mmCIF file of C-alpha atoms and ligand atoms in Angstrom:
data_model
loop_
_atom_site.group_PDB
_atom_site.id
_atom_site.type_symbol
_atom_site.label_atom_id
_atom_site.label_comp_id
_atom_site.label_asym_id
_atom_site.label_seq_id
_atom_site.Cartn_x
_atom_site.Cartn_y
_atom_site.Cartn_z
ATOM 1 C CA UNK A 1 28.509 -36.320 -84.645
ATOM 2 C CA UNK A 2 29.394 -32.999 -86.339
ATOM 3 C CA UNK A 3 27.742 -32.673 -89.773
ATOM 4 C CA UNK A 4 28.718 -30.060 -92.371
ATOM 5 C CA UNK A 5 25.948 -27.619 -93.313
ATOM 6 C CA UNK A 6 24.372 -28.767 -96.580
ATOM 7 C CA UNK A 7 24.989 -25.467 -98.425
ATOM 8 C CA UNK A 8 28.749 -25.709 -97.960
ATOM 9 C CA UNK A 9 30.528 -26.939 -101.099
ATOM 10 C CA UNK A 10 33.756 -28.936 -101.076
ATOM 11 C CA UNK A 11 36.196 -28.765 -103.955
ATOM 12 C CA UNK A 12 39.801 -29.186 -105.052
ATOM 13 C CA UNK A 13 41.935 -26.260 -106.225
ATOM 14 C CA UNK A 14 45.458 -25.520 -107.430
ATOM 15 C CA UNK A 15 47.411 -24.506 -104.295
ATOM 16 C CA UNK A 16 49.933 -22.640 -106.468
ATOM 17 C CA UNK A 17 47.055 -20.210 -107.209
ATOM 18 C CA UNK A 18 44.883 -20.562 -104.112
ATOM 19 C CA UNK A 19 42.814 -17.392 -104.647
ATOM 20 C CA UNK A 20 40.265 -17.069 -101.792
ATOM 21 C CA UNK A 21 41.751 -20.077 -99.983
ATOM 22 C CA UNK A 22 45.157 -18.445 -99.538
ATOM 23 C CA UNK A 23 44.537 -17.122 -96.035
ATOM 24 C CA UNK A 24 43.552 -20.628 -94.861
ATOM 25 C CA UNK A 25 46.720 -22.362 -96.093
ATOM 26 C CA UNK A 26 50.065 -22.426 -94.329
ATOM 27 C CA UNK A 27 52.206 -19.934 -96.292
ATOM 28 C CA UNK A 28 54.787 -22.498 -97.432
ATOM 29 C CA UNK A 29 52.183 -24.536 -99.356
ATOM 30 C CA UNK A 30 51.637 -22.104 -102.295
ATOM 31 C CA UNK A 31 55.407 -21.537 -102.454
ATOM 32 C CA UNK A 32 56.188 -25.265 -102.639
ATOM 33 C CA UNK A 33 53.277 -25.907 -104.998
ATOM 34 C CA UNK A 34 54.691 -23.376 -107.464
ATOM 35 C CA UNK A 35 58.028 -25.246 -107.361
ATOM 36 C CA UNK A 36 56.529 -28.761 -107.590
ATOM 37 C CA UNK A 37 53.049 -28.330 -109.090
ATOM 38 C CA UNK A 38 52.411 -32.058 -109.590
ATOM 39 C CA UNK A 39 53.024 -32.794 -105.903
ATOM 40 C CA UNK A 40 50.298 -30.711 -104.252
ATOM 41 C CA UNK A 41 46.539 -30.399 -104.383
ATOM 42 C CA UNK A 42 44.396 -27.962 -102.407
ATOM 43 C CA UNK A 43 41.070 -28.938 -100.823
ATOM 44 C CA UNK A 44 38.612 -26.205 -100.019
ATOM 45 C CA UNK A 45 35.241 -25.578 -98.418
ATOM 46 C CA UNK A 46 33.173 -22.565 -99.453
ATOM 47 C CA UNK A 47 29.813 -20.995 -98.919
ATOM 48 C CA UNK A 48 28.936 -19.386 -102.261
ATOM 49 C CA UNK A 49 31.952 -17.276 -103.200
ATOM 50 C CA UNK A 50 33.249 -17.196 -99.619
ATOM 51 C CA UNK A 51 36.037 -19.579 -98.659
ATOM 52 C CA UNK A 52 35.591 -21.197 -95.235
ATOM 53 C CA UNK A 53 38.404 -23.717 -94.900
ATOM 54 C CA UNK A 54 41.270 -25.347 -96.721
ATOM 55 C CA UNK A 55 43.744 -28.199 -96.494
ATOM 56 C CA UNK A 56 46.546 -29.501 -98.684
ATOM 57 C CA UNK A 57 47.383 -33.008 -99.800
ATOM 58 C CA UNK A 58 50.833 -33.914 -101.055
ATOM 59 C CA UNK A 59 52.008 -36.868 -103.089
ATOM 60 C CA UNK A 60 55.560 -38.040 -102.580
ATOM 61 C CA UNK A 61 57.255 -39.929 -105.410
ATOM 62 C CA UNK A 62 59.303 -41.903 -102.878
ATOM 63 C CA UNK A 63 56.227 -43.182 -101.020
ATOM 64 C CA UNK A 64 53.620 -43.619 -103.781
ATOM 65 C CA UNK A 65 51.251 -45.606 -101.523
ATOM 66 C CA UNK A 66 50.951 -42.733 -99.068
ATOM 67 C CA UNK A 67 49.382 -39.320 -99.386
ATOM 68 C CA UNK A 68 49.867 -36.658 -96.718
ATOM 69 C CA UNK A 69 47.099 -34.269 -95.665
ATOM 70 C CA UNK A 70 48.147 -31.247 -93.637
ATOM 71 C CA UNK A 71 47.647 -27.489 -93.334
ATOM 72 C CA UNK A 72 44.000 -28.044 -92.380
ATOM 73 C CA UNK A 73 42.372 -24.859 -91.184
ATOM 74 C CA UNK A 74 38.681 -24.144 -90.673
ATOM 75 C CA UNK A 75 37.469 -20.571 -90.194
ATOM 76 C CA UNK A 76 36.740 -20.038 -86.471
ATOM 77 C CA UNK A 77 33.221 -18.843 -87.365
ATOM 78 C CA UNK A 78 32.210 -22.240 -88.751
ATOM 79 C CA UNK A 79 33.991 -24.701 -86.502
ATOM 80 C CA UNK A 80 32.165 -27.620 -84.924
ATOM 81 C CA UNK A 81 29.948 -28.086 -88.013
ATOM 82 C CA UNK A 82 31.766 -31.050 -89.525
ATOM 83 C CA UNK A 83 33.815 -29.104 -92.075
ATOM 84 C CA UNK A 84 37.185 -30.611 -91.048
ATOM 85 C CA UNK A 85 35.615 -34.070 -91.142
ATOM 86 C CA UNK A 86 34.274 -33.476 -94.662
ATOM 87 C CA UNK A 87 37.585 -32.074 -95.928
ATOM 88 C CA UNK A 88 39.448 -35.120 -94.632
ATOM 89 C CA UNK A 89 36.895 -37.438 -96.245
ATOM 90 C CA UNK A 90 37.615 -35.595 -99.506
ATOM 91 C CA UNK A 91 41.363 -36.012 -98.883
ATOM 92 C CA UNK A 92 40.808 -39.760 -98.395
ATOM 93 C CA UNK A 93 38.812 -39.969 -101.642
ATOM 94 C CA UNK A 94 41.498 -38.057 -103.587
ATOM 95 C CA UNK A 95 44.259 -40.232 -102.124
ATOM 96 C CA UNK A 96 42.397 -43.499 -102.845
ATOM 97 C CA UNK A 97 41.745 -42.368 -106.407
ATOM 98 C CA UNK A 98 45.481 -41.727 -106.813
ATOM 99 C CA UNK A 99 46.074 -45.382 -105.810
ATOM 100 C CA UNK A 100 47.314 -44.717 -102.261
ATOM 101 C CA UNK A 101 46.725 -47.276 -99.495
ATOM 102 C CA UNK A 102 47.255 -44.785 -96.646
ATOM 103 C CA UNK A 103 46.253 -41.206 -95.921
ATOM 104 C CA UNK A 104 48.712 -39.709 -93.464
ATOM 105 C CA UNK A 105 47.680 -36.816 -91.255
ATOM 106 C CA UNK A 106 50.068 -34.463 -89.525
ATOM 107 C CA UNK A 107 48.997 -31.573 -87.296
ATOM 108 C CA UNK A 108 50.523 -29.271 -84.685
ATOM 109 C CA UNK A 109 47.854 -28.033 -82.291
ATOM 110 C CA UNK A 110 46.928 -27.712 -78.624
ATOM 111 C CA UNK A 111 43.868 -28.062 -76.393
ATOM 112 C CA UNK A 112 40.386 -28.585 -77.888
ATOM 113 C CA UNK A 113 41.635 -28.257 -81.477
ATOM 114 C CA UNK A 114 44.080 -31.097 -80.919
ATOM 115 C CA UNK A 115 41.263 -33.147 -79.360
ATOM 116 C CA UNK A 116 39.044 -32.388 -82.369
ATOM 117 C CA UNK A 117 41.683 -33.505 -84.886
ATOM 118 C CA UNK A 118 42.473 -36.670 -82.931
ATOM 119 C CA UNK A 119 38.767 -37.390 -82.885
ATOM 120 C CA UNK A 120 38.355 -37.038 -86.650
ATOM 121 C CA UNK A 121 41.436 -39.192 -87.227
ATOM 122 C CA UNK A 122 40.084 -41.933 -84.938
ATOM 123 C CA UNK A 123 36.653 -41.872 -86.519
ATOM 124 C CA UNK A 124 38.300 -42.475 -89.884
ATOM 125 C CA UNK A 125 40.101 -45.553 -88.557
ATOM 126 C CA UNK A 126 43.363 -43.750 -87.791
ATOM 127 C CA UNK A 127 45.646 -44.135 -84.789
ATOM 128 C CA UNK A 128 46.685 -40.614 -83.761
ATOM 129 C CA UNK A 129 50.034 -40.638 -82.003
ATOM 130 C CA UNK A 130 52.117 -38.025 -80.274
ATOM 131 C CA UNK A 131 55.227 -37.140 -82.304
ATOM 132 C CA UNK A 132 56.929 -34.315 -80.412
ATOM 133 C CA UNK A 133 56.336 -31.047 -78.591
ATOM 134 C CA UNK A 134 56.483 -27.789 -80.535
ATOM 135 C CA UNK A 135 57.063 -24.614 -78.539
ATOM 136 C CA UNK A 136 56.190 -21.245 -79.900
ATOM 137 C CA UNK A 137 56.817 -17.812 -78.497
ATOM 138 C CA UNK A 138 56.593 -14.196 -79.530
ATOM 139 C CA UNK A 139 59.952 -12.410 -79.327
ATOM 140 C CA UNK A 140 58.281 -9.517 -77.479
ATOM 141 C CA UNK A 141 57.828 -11.924 -74.548
ATOM 142 C CA UNK A 142 61.611 -12.110 -74.170
ATOM 143 C CA UNK A 143 62.060 -8.370 -73.705
ATOM 144 C CA UNK A 144 61.306 -8.332 -69.986
ATOM 145 C CA UNK A 145 63.373 -11.427 -69.380
ATOM 146 C CA UNK A 146 66.245 -10.904 -66.982
ATOM 147 C CA UNK A 147 68.158 -13.592 -68.863
ATOM 148 C CA UNK A 148 67.572 -12.552 -72.465
ATOM 149 C CA UNK A 149 66.055 -9.041 -72.564
ATOM 150 C CA UNK A 150 69.464 -7.510 -73.284
ATOM 151 C CA UNK A 151 69.545 -9.259 -76.706
ATOM 152 C CA UNK A 152 66.914 -6.740 -77.856
ATOM 153 C CA UNK A 153 68.781 -3.614 -76.810
ATOM 154 C CA UNK A 154 70.827 -1.463 -79.185
ATOM 155 C CA UNK A 155 73.830 -1.854 -76.857
ATOM 156 C CA UNK A 156 73.955 -5.646 -77.182
ATOM 157 C CA UNK A 157 76.904 -7.177 -79.065
ATOM 158 C CA UNK A 158 77.563 -10.912 -79.173
ATOM 159 C CA UNK A 159 80.904 -11.943 -77.691
ATOM 160 C CA UNK A 160 83.808 -12.552 -80.104
ATOM 161 C CA UNK A 161 83.593 -16.273 -79.413
ATOM 162 C CA UNK A 162 80.225 -16.374 -81.259
ATOM 163 C CA UNK A 163 80.285 -16.306 -85.074
ATOM 164 C CA UNK A 164 77.754 -17.093 -87.813
ATOM 165 C CA UNK A 165 78.303 -20.376 -89.640
ATOM 166 C CA UNK A 166 78.991 -18.338 -92.777
ATOM 167 C CA UNK A 167 82.195 -17.020 -91.108
ATOM 168 C CA UNK A 168 83.605 -20.458 -90.224
ATOM 169 C CA UNK A 169 86.673 -21.569 -92.180
ATOM 170 C CA UNK A 170 86.664 -24.821 -94.150
ATOM 171 C CA UNK A 171 88.977 -26.355 -91.517
ATOM 172 C CA UNK A 172 86.626 -25.384 -88.688
ATOM 173 C CA UNK A 173 83.641 -26.870 -90.537
ATOM 174 C CA UNK A 174 85.545 -30.074 -91.363
ATOM 175 C CA UNK A 175 86.678 -30.474 -87.740
ATOM 176 C CA UNK A 176 83.095 -29.930 -86.519
ATOM 177 C CA UNK A 177 81.629 -32.427 -88.997
ATOM 178 C CA UNK A 178 84.220 -35.033 -87.940
ATOM 179 C CA UNK A 179 83.650 -34.454 -84.205
ATOM 180 C CA UNK A 180 82.223 -37.725 -82.792
ATOM 181 C CA UNK A 181 80.732 -35.836 -79.805
ATOM 182 C CA UNK A 182 78.034 -34.179 -81.976
ATOM 183 C CA UNK A 183 74.814 -36.276 -81.739
ATOM 184 C CA UNK A 184 73.278 -37.270 -85.098
ATOM 185 C CA UNK A 185 69.897 -35.661 -84.342
ATOM 186 C CA UNK A 186 71.386 -32.157 -84.156
ATOM 187 C CA UNK A 187 74.282 -32.672 -86.567
ATOM 188 C CA UNK A 188 74.331 -29.738 -89.040
ATOM 189 C CA UNK A 189 74.764 -32.277 -91.869
ATOM 190 C CA UNK A 190 71.381 -33.835 -90.974
ATOM 191 C CA UNK A 191 69.498 -30.605 -90.312
ATOM 192 C CA UNK A 192 68.538 -29.923 -93.904
ATOM 193 C CA UNK A 193 66.463 -26.836 -93.125
ATOM 194 C CA UNK A 194 69.201 -25.080 -91.131
ATOM 195 C CA UNK A 195 70.347 -21.812 -92.692
ATOM 196 C CA UNK A 196 74.078 -21.044 -92.196
ATOM 197 C CA UNK A 197 73.473 -17.278 -92.052
ATOM 198 C CA UNK A 198 70.991 -17.832 -89.207
ATOM 199 C CA UNK A 199 73.147 -20.353 -87.331
ATOM 200 C CA UNK A 200 75.780 -19.509 -84.745
ATOM 201 C CA UNK A 201 78.913 -21.314 -83.608
ATOM 202 C CA UNK A 202 80.678 -20.945 -80.274
ATOM 203 C CA UNK A 203 84.471 -21.025 -80.726
ATOM 204 C CA UNK A 204 86.880 -22.327 -78.110
ATOM 205 C CA UNK A 205 90.567 -22.060 -78.999
ATOM 206 C CA UNK A 206 89.631 -21.790 -82.675
ATOM 207 C CA UNK A 207 87.424 -24.914 -82.712
ATOM 208 C CA UNK A 208 83.629 -25.101 -82.778
ATOM 209 C CA UNK A 209 82.644 -26.138 -79.239
ATOM 210 C CA UNK A 210 78.930 -25.373 -79.484
ATOM 211 C CA UNK A 211 76.253 -24.260 -81.902
ATOM 212 C CA UNK A 212 72.705 -22.939 -82.207
ATOM 213 C CA UNK A 213 71.237 -23.784 -85.619
ATOM 214 C CA UNK A 214 68.490 -21.578 -86.971
ATOM 215 C CA UNK A 215 66.103 -21.370 -89.882
ATOM 216 C CA UNK A 216 63.289 -19.160 -91.173
ATOM 217 C CA UNK A 217 60.111 -20.644 -92.682
ATOM 218 C CA UNK A 218 58.043 -17.601 -93.582
ATOM 219 C CA UNK A 219 58.867 -13.948 -92.888
ATOM 220 C CA UNK A 220 58.800 -13.402 -89.147
ATOM 221 C CA UNK A 221 58.843 -17.121 -88.273
ATOM 222 C CA UNK A 222 62.236 -18.291 -87.053
ATOM 223 C CA UNK A 223 63.002 -21.727 -85.714
ATOM 224 C CA UNK A 224 65.707 -23.580 -83.860
ATOM 225 C CA UNK A 225 66.957 -26.614 -85.777
ATOM 226 C CA UNK A 226 69.387 -28.006 -83.208
ATOM 227 C CA UNK A 227 71.665 -27.005 -80.339
ATOM 228 C CA UNK A 228 74.852 -28.560 -79.019
ATOM 229 C CA UNK A 229 77.653 -27.824 -76.580
ATOM 230 C CA UNK A 230 80.864 -29.798 -76.221
ATOM 231 C CA UNK A 231 81.640 -31.009 -72.672
ATOM 232 C CA UNK A 232 84.756 -28.807 -72.955
ATOM 233 C CA UNK A 233 82.713 -25.629 -73.558
ATOM 234 C CA UNK A 234 81.778 -23.361 -70.632
ATOM 235 C CA UNK A 235 78.421 -24.046 -68.938
ATOM 236 C CA UNK A 236 77.242 -20.597 -70.056
ATOM 237 C CA UNK A 237 77.604 -21.499 -73.775
ATOM 238 C CA UNK A 238 73.875 -21.993 -74.419
ATOM 239 C CA UNK A 239 73.007 -18.779 -72.643
ATOM 240 C CA UNK A 240 75.492 -16.851 -74.805
ATOM 241 C CA UNK A 241 74.239 -18.563 -77.983
ATOM 242 C CA UNK A 242 70.515 -18.102 -77.398
ATOM 243 C CA UNK A 243 70.941 -14.373 -76.659
ATOM 244 C CA UNK A 244 73.063 -13.938 -79.801
ATOM 245 C CA UNK A 245 70.544 -15.910 -81.859
ATOM 246 C CA UNK A 246 67.553 -13.850 -80.728
ATOM 247 C CA UNK A 247 69.538 -10.727 -81.582
ATOM 248 C CA UNK A 248 70.393 -12.150 -85.021
ATOM 249 C CA UNK A 249 66.737 -12.997 -85.803
ATOM 250 C CA UNK A 250 65.631 -9.565 -84.590
ATOM 251 C CA UNK A 251 67.957 -7.800 -87.020
ATOM 252 C CA UNK A 252 67.497 -10.308 -89.846
ATOM 253 C CA UNK A 253 63.714 -9.818 -89.862
ATOM 254 C CA UNK A 254 63.815 -6.150 -88.933
ATOM 255 C CA UNK A 255 61.642 -6.445 -85.821
ATOM 256 C CA UNK A 256 59.649 -8.783 -83.645
ATOM 257 C CA UNK A 257 59.225 -12.366 -84.734
ATOM 258 C CA UNK A 258 57.821 -15.727 -83.704
ATOM 259 C CA UNK A 259 60.286 -18.253 -82.411
ATOM 260 C CA UNK A 260 59.611 -21.992 -82.766
ATOM 261 C CA UNK A 261 61.501 -24.952 -81.332
ATOM 262 C CA UNK A 262 60.826 -28.640 -81.367
ATOM 263 C CA UNK A 263 63.175 -30.356 -78.938
ATOM 264 C CA UNK A 264 64.205 -33.916 -79.756
ATOM 265 C CA UNK A 265 65.422 -34.818 -76.267
ATOM 266 C CA UNK A 266 64.400 -34.046 -72.681
ATOM 267 C CA UNK A 267 67.423 -31.907 -71.961
ATOM 268 C CA UNK A 268 66.532 -29.542 -74.885
ATOM 269 C CA UNK A 269 62.965 -29.393 -73.587
ATOM 270 C CA UNK A 270 64.290 -28.253 -70.181
ATOM 271 C CA UNK A 271 66.564 -25.726 -71.878
ATOM 272 C CA UNK A 272 63.572 -24.126 -73.635
ATOM 273 C CA UNK A 273 61.623 -23.944 -70.361
ATOM 274 C CA UNK A 274 64.590 -22.362 -68.603
ATOM 275 C CA UNK A 275 65.339 -19.673 -71.186
ATOM 276 C CA UNK A 276 61.715 -18.849 -71.988
ATOM 277 C CA UNK A 277 60.994 -18.780 -68.249
ATOM 278 C CA UNK A 278 58.079 -21.131 -68.900
ATOM 279 C CA UNK A 279 56.286 -18.534 -71.058
ATOM 280 C CA UNK A 280 56.296 -20.361 -74.388
ATOM 281 C CA UNK A 281 53.119 -21.962 -75.715
ATOM 282 C CA UNK A 282 53.306 -25.733 -75.919
ATOM 283 C CA UNK A 283 51.720 -27.390 -78.932
ATOM 284 C CA UNK A 284 51.965 -31.034 -79.912
ATOM 285 C CA UNK A 285 52.676 -32.560 -83.253
ATOM 286 C CA UNK A 286 50.465 -35.607 -83.817
ATOM 287 C CA UNK A 287 50.426 -37.978 -86.767
ATOM 288 C CA UNK A 288 47.879 -40.562 -87.869
ATOM 289 C CA UNK A 289 47.596 -43.108 -90.663
ATOM 290 C CA UNK A 290 44.197 -43.770 -92.195
ATOM 291 C CA UNK A 291 43.871 -47.013 -94.148
ATOM 292 C CA UNK A 292 42.325 -46.577 -97.610
ATOM 293 C CA UNK A 293 39.879 -46.902 -99.170
ATOM 294 C CA UNK A 294 37.972 -45.140 -96.425
ATOM 295 C CA UNK A 295 34.314 -46.087 -96.142
ATOM 296 C CA UNK A 296 31.787 -44.745 -93.682
HETATM 297 C C1 COA B 301 40.874 -28.519 -85.493
HETATM 298 C C2 COA B 301 39.908 -27.995 -86.545
HETATM 299 C C3 COA B 301 40.453 -28.308 -87.935
HETATM 300 C C4 COA B 301 38.537 -28.715 -86.365
HETATM 301 O O1 COA B 301 37.673 -28.258 -87.400
HETATM 302 P P1 COA B 301 36.078 -28.402 -87.288
HETATM 303 O O2 COA B 301 35.491 -28.133 -88.628
HETATM 304 O O3 COA B 301 35.591 -27.599 -86.155
HETATM 305 O O4 COA B 301 35.952 -29.942 -86.946
HETATM 306 P P2 COA B 301 34.614 -30.822 -87.065
HETATM 307 O O5 COA B 301 33.414 -29.940 -86.925
HETATM 308 O O6 COA B 301 34.708 -31.665 -88.290
HETATM 309 O O7 COA B 301 34.709 -31.704 -85.757
HETATM 310 C C5 COA B 301 35.516 -32.832 -85.666
HETATM 311 C C6 COA B 301 35.229 -33.558 -84.374
HETATM 312 O O8 COA B 301 35.854 -32.859 -83.290
HETATM 313 C C7 COA B 301 34.884 -32.435 -82.360
HETATM 314 N N1 COA B 301 35.230 -31.073 -81.968
HETATM 315 C C8 COA B 301 35.180 -29.977 -82.748
HETATM 316 N N2 COA B 301 35.578 -28.898 -82.033
HETATM 317 C C9 COA B 301 35.840 -29.354 -80.806
HETATM 318 C C10 COA B 301 36.278 -28.739 -79.598
HETATM 319 N N3 COA B 301 36.518 -27.422 -79.553
HETATM 320 N N4 COA B 301 36.473 -29.524 -78.520
HETATM 321 C C11 COA B 301 36.273 -30.859 -78.558
HETATM 322 N N5 COA B 301 35.854 -31.507 -79.681
HETATM 323 C C12 COA B 301 35.632 -30.752 -80.771
HETATM 324 C C13 COA B 301 33.562 -32.455 -83.093
HETATM 325 O O9 COA B 301 32.480 -32.647 -82.213
HETATM 326 C C14 COA B 301 33.744 -33.609 -84.048
HETATM 327 O O10 COA B 301 33.505 -34.837 -83.413
HETATM 328 P P3 COA B 301 32.061 -35.571 -83.640
HETATM 329 O O11 COA B 301 31.895 -35.705 -85.147
HETATM 330 O O12 COA B 301 32.204 -36.875 -82.950
HETATM 331 O O13 COA B 301 31.025 -34.678 -83.078
HETATM 332 C C15 COA B 301 39.672 -26.456 -86.363
HETATM 333 O O14 COA B 301 39.435 -26.177 -85.009
HETATM 334 C C16 COA B 301 40.843 -25.612 -86.852
HETATM 335 O O15 COA B 301 40.945 -25.291 -88.035
HETATM 336 N N6 COA B 301 41.750 -25.224 -85.946
HETATM 337 C C17 COA B 301 42.975 -24.515 -86.323
HETATM 338 C C18 COA B 301 43.905 -25.495 -87.020
HETATM 339 C C19 COA B 301 45.228 -24.888 -87.317
HETATM 340 O O16 COA B 301 45.753 -24.065 -86.602
HETATM 341 N N7 COA B 301 45.776 -25.334 -88.434
HETATM 342 C C20 COA B 301 47.083 -24.840 -88.839
HETATM 343 C C21 COA B 301 47.748 -25.844 -89.691
HETATM 344 S S1 COA B 301 48.089 -27.422 -88.859
#
């Protein structure tokens, strides 16, 4: 069993002012912690003044019995020494002290790191389960693509049938929202993180007949929030939309970016494989629930 070196100290810190732990936290944590300071707590591991690892726990008013631990990152130099295990034990202690009955873990990883996290979760009495795939790709990898490379050239212009959501009229939006063909899991109304200025609609005879919803989490990290094409739209609709969306992200961020997608259904999974020509990195989101109080 991995055991943390005895001279490593474990502590809590304010994630709104993470100091040396900043580079170990996902960038949205300090931002959210500044907005909702009472909701987040940082957990850190350090050797003297040097930070080695961090994680965040969040308390949700709507689920007071549950505390979520995520954003766990251990410096590659000190992995395999029990630091993740110790940080999650600290998370369990913090959550139990706050009166929670469950510590929830959520992580998006691949390969040995995913195995390591599943292992820690199981050892703590959790039941790690697959949630969904998460694909990630660097936009530079699209440049040589016969299908999508043109989206990165100065000559590229999206066709007139493709417009940003911000250009849709109220009537077009209302007709789209009332369209019973749009599945609930990609419906723009339910995709709370979608950003209209980064989302594109495909128009057919003045009506929205397809869309590609986008978002940005941190600078340079764009994601796909949902895609849809009406049966009436041409079969090439997705191809047109994905090229236009890559072009939009490229100009929005002013250069290369990372592109993330998490398909909800098998057809979207196939779509990603087709357009990325199998080059995207596949990670998995796993979740686990650890019953509290946690005892060795
Ligand atoms: C996954 C991660 C947290 C593990 O941290 P760690 O400090 O090395 O983990 P621990 O030393 O506590 O090991 C946990 C368990 O996994 C096992 N393990 C660790 N590394 C492993 C590897 N590469 N392969 C297989 N098992 C491994 C350990 O042996 C231990 O099990 P044991 O106690 O039965 O021996 C670390 O690799 C990491 O930070 N990866 C990047 C995470 C990331 O990208 N986070 C972004 C936000 S989600």
